[in-house]
XYZ file of C-alpha atoms in Angstrom:
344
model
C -9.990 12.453 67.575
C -7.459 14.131 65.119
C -9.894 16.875 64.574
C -10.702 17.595 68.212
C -7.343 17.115 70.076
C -3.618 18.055 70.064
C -0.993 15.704 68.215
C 0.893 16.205 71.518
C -1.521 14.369 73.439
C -2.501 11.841 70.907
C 0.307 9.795 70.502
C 1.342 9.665 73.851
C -2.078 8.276 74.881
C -1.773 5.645 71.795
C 1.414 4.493 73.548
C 0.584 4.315 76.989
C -2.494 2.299 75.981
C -0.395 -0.188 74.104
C 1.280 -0.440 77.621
C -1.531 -0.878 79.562
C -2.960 -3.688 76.989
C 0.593 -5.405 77.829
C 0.513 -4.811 81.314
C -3.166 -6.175 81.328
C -2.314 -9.186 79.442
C 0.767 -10.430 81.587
C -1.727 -10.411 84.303
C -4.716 -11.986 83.163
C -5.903 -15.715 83.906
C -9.255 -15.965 81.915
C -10.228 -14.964 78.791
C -12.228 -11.805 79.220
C -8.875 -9.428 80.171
C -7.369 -11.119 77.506
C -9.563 -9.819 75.004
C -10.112 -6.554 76.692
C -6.034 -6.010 76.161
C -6.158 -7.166 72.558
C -9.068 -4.479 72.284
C -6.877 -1.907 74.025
C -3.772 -2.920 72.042
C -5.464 -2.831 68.552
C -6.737 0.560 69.439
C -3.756 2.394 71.183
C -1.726 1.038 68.088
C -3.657 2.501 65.669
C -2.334 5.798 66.778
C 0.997 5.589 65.263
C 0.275 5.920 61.947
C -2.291 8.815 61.068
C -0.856 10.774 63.812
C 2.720 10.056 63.123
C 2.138 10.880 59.172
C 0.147 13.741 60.375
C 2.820 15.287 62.463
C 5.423 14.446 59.676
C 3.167 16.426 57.098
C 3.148 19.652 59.129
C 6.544 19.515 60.002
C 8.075 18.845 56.427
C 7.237 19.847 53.059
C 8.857 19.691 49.379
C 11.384 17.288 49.328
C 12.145 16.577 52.548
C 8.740 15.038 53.030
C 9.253 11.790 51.416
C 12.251 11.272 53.347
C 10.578 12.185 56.406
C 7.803 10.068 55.978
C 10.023 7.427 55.251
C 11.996 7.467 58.256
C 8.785 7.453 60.623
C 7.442 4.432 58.880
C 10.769 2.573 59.044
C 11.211 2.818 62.387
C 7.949 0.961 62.747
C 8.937 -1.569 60.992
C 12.328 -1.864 62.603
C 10.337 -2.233 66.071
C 8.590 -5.281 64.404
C 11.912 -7.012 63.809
C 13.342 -6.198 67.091
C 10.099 -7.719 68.599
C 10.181 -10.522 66.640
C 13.751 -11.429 67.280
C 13.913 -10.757 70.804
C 10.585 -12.030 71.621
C 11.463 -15.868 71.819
C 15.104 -15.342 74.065
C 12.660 -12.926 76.330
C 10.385 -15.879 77.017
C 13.054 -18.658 77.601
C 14.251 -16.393 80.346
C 11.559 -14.825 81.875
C 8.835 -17.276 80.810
C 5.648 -16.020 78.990
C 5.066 -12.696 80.843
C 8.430 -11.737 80.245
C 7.846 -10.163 76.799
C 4.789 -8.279 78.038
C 5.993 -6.964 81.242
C 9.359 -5.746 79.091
C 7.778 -3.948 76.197
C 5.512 -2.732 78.499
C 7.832 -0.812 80.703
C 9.653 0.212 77.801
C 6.365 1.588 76.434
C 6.215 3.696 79.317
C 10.286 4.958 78.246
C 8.864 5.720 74.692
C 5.911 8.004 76.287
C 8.938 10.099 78.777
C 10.921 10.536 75.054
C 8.086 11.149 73.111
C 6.878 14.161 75.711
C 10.050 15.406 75.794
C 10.655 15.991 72.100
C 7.317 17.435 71.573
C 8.498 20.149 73.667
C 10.953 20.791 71.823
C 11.420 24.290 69.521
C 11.660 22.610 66.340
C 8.424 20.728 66.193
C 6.594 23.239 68.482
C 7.078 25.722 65.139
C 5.452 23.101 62.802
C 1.957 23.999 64.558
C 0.642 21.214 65.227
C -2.806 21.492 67.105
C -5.262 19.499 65.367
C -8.044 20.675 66.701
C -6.891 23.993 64.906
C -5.628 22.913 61.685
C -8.111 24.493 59.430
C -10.411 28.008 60.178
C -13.799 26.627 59.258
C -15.058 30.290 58.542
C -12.468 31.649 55.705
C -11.147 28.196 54.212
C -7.677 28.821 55.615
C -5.166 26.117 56.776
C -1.899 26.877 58.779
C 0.793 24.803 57.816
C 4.265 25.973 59.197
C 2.360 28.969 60.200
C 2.170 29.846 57.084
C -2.009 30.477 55.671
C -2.663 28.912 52.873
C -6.436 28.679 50.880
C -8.242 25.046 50.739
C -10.155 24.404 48.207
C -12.330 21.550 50.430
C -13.358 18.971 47.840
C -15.780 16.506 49.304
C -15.667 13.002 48.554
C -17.732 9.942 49.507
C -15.029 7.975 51.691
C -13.548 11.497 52.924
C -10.393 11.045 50.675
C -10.171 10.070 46.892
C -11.018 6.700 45.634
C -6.779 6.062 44.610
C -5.825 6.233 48.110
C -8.523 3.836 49.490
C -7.702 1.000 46.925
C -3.979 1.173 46.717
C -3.680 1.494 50.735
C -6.748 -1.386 50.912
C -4.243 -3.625 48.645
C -1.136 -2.537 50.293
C -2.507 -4.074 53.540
C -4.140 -6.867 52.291
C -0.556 -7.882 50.541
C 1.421 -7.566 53.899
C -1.167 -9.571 55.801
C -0.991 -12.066 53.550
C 2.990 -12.363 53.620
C 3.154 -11.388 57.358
C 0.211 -14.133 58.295
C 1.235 -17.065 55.964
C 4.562 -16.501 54.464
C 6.456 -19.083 57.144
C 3.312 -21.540 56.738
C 4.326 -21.502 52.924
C 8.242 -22.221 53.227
C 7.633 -24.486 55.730
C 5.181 -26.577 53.456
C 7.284 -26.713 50.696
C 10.255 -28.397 52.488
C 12.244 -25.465 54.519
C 12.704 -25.953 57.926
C 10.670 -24.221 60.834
C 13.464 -22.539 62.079
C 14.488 -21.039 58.060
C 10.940 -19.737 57.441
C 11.178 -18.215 60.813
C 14.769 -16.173 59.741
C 13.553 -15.766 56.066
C 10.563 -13.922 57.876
C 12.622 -11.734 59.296
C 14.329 -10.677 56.843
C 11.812 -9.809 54.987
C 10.947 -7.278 58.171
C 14.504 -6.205 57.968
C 14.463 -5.535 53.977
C 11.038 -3.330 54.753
C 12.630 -1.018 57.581
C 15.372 -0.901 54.687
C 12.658 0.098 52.025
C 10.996 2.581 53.853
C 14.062 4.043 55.079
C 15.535 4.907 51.505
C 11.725 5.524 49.891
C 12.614 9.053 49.818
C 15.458 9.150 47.850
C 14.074 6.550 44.887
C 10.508 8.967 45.329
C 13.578 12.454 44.696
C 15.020 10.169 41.942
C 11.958 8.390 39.641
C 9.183 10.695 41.409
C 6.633 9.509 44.006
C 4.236 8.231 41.487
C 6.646 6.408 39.426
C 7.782 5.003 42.349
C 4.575 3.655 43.850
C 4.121 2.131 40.605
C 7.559 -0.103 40.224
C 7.249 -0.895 43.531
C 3.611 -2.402 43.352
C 5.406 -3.773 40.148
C 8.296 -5.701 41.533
C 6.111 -6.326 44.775
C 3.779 -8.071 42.354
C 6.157 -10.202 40.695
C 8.259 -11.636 43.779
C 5.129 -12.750 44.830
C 4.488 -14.783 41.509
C 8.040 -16.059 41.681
C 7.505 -17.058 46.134
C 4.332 -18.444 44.973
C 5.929 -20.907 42.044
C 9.635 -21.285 43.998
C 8.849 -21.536 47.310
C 10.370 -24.702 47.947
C 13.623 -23.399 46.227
C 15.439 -21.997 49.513
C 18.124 -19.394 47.311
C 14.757 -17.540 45.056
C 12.026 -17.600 47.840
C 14.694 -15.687 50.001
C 15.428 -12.882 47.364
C 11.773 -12.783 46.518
C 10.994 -12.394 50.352
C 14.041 -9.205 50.445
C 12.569 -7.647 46.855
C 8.937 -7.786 48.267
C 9.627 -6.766 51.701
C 11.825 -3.841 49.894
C 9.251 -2.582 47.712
C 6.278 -3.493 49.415
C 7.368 -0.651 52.359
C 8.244 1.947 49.745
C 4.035 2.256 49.521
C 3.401 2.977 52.770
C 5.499 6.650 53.046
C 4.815 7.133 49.690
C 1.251 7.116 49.680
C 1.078 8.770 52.611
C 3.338 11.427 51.067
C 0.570 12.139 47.825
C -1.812 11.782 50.341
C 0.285 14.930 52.615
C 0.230 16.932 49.483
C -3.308 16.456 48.025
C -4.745 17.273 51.214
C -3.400 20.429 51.888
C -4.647 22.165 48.931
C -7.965 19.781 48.847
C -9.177 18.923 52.172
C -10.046 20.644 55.091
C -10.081 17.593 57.520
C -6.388 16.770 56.799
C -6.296 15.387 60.428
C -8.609 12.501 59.241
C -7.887 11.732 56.151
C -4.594 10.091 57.200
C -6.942 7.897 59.503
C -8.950 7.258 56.801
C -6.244 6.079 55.177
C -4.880 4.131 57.744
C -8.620 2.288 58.337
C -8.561 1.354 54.446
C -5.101 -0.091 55.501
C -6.612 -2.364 58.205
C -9.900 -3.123 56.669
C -7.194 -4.620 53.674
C -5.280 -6.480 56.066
C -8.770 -8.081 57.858
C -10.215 -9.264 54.308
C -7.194 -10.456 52.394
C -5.962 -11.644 55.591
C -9.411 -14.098 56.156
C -9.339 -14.726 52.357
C -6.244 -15.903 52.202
C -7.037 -18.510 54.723
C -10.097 -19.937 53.274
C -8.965 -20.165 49.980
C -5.125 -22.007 51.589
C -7.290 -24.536 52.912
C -8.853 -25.680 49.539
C -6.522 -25.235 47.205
C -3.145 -24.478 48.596
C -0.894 -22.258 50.337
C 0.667 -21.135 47.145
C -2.833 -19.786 45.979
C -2.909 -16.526 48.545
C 0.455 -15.518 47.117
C -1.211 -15.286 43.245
C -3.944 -13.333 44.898
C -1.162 -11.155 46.511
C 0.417 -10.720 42.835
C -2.882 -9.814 41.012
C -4.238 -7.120 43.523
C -0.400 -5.177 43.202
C -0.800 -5.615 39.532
C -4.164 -3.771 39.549
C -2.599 -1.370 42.139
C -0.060 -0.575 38.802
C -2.795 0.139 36.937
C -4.374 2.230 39.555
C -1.437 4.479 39.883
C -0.627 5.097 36.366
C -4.908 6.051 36.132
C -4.042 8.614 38.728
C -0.742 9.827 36.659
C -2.489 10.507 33.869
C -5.270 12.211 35.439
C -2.543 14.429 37.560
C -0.916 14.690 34.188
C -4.290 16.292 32.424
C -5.350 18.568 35.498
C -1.874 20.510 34.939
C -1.956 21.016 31.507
């Protein structure tokens, strides 16, 4: 899709089929529409992400990027804690369809805003047309209007090995806190109601991350700060995993991880912005790409993590967490070094 059709249409479309999925789901009584809206839910959301970094890589460039990218991907998380905050006071006043029917109309707001400031000057002059990214013929890309030669290496997965496994762990790590990091405080001794806040916070502490990710990435670099990030990430797990019944450290491990786990996301997305305008033709899909290896992450750690729980412990899936963003460390300083020989 991102090499066929116009940014301008695509996320719109991704928005107005998360509301249909809603819509669709408020209004069901069996199981089939339930599913089909899950379907349509999974895949309007998907949207948000390769697009959105796409459009953000056109538009910005230098240092402005990580900031940029930063912002989008905070405001995605900030949508989560909204969500999960309001979600619960929604239903206890409007019952179980409330939420849905809600979100959904204000889906429908987001798609009138997000129109209107696509037709606006400022982006218009980024040049955004996907479909027209890249003249097949000469090897030339137009970014900012400005021509520029790509080189067009080809790799097996579409985009280089580094971004698949750090954005494959990056996903897998926040499925595992998103999906069983309540379960855990709750089974050590915190109450239902705790776990439930502490959760949140930990949303809150990643809108905060991703927001300032591109100052630290102006300030230590962007590779140096993908690596202490998957660094500290790495180690408040260990210390949620071993002191999760201890109310005062599993909170500041939940902020620190939260924190540093959404400084990844921009970031990588970021290296990815920059590699792939001097390297790849389809730039369109390699932020998809991306975004699958994301998913696919999520989906295996996510199962893992819940068959391994069962056997031997909640506490387990959080040293799994803390071992695959220790070998993401190692994977970004591997990728330093070889950035490191390539310009000398």
């Amino acid at each position: 899709l991102t090499q066929r059709y116009d940014a301008f249409l695509l996320l719109p479309a991704g928005i107005s089929l998360i509301a249909a999925s809603m819509f669709i789901f408020a209004l069901s009584h069996t199981f089939l529409p339930m599913l089909i809206s899950a379907v349509v839910l999974r895949f309007g959301s998907s949207f948000f992400h390769p697009v959105g970094a796409y459009v953000v890589s056109r538009c910005y460039s230098d240092e402005r990027l990580d900031g940029a990218m930063g912002f989008e991907s905070s405001f995605g998380n900030l949508g989560i804690v909204i969500a999960f905050i309001s979600s619960a006071p929604l239903y206890l006043h409007f019952g179980w369809t409330g939420p849905f029917v809600i979100y959904a109309a204000f889906e429908i707001f987001t798609v009138l805003v997000t129109v209107a400031s696509f037709r606006s000057n400022a982006i218009r002059q980024c040049g955004i047309t996907m479909g027209q990214a890249v003249d097949e013929e000469n090897g030339t890309v137009r970014f900012s209007g400005k021509p520029g030669t790509v080189t067009s290496e080809r790799y097996t997965l579409g985009i280089p090995l580094f971004f698949i496994i750090t954005s494959f762990i990056a996903g897998g790590s926040n499925a595992i806190f998103g999906n069983y990091g309540n379960l855990l405080l709750y089974h050590s001794g915190i109450g239902f109601g705790v776990s439930n806040d502490l959760m949140a916070m930990w949303f809150g502490s990643a809108f905060i991350g991703a927001l300032v990710s591109g100052r630290l990435a102006a300030r230590l670099t962007r590779m140096n700060a993908l690596a202490l990030s998957y660094l500290i990430a790495g180690i408040g797990s260990v210390f949620l995993s071993v002191y999760s019944h201890n109310l005062a450290i599993a909170s500041l491990s939940l902020l620190i991880t939260g924190f540093t786990l959404s400084i990844t996301y921009p970031a990588t997305y970021s290296e990815l912005s920059v590699f792939a305008r001097n390297k790849l033709r389809n730039q369109g899909s390699s932020f998809g790409i991306l975004y699958s290896s994301q998913i696919a992450g999520a989906t295996f750690f996510g199962f893992l993590a819940g068959f391994v729980s069962s056997d031997f412990g909640l506490n387990i899936s959080f040293n799994i967490s803390a071992v695959i963003l220790l070998l993401s460390v190692v994977a970004v300083l591997l990728r330093k070094a070889k950035i490191s020989r390539s310009q000398q």
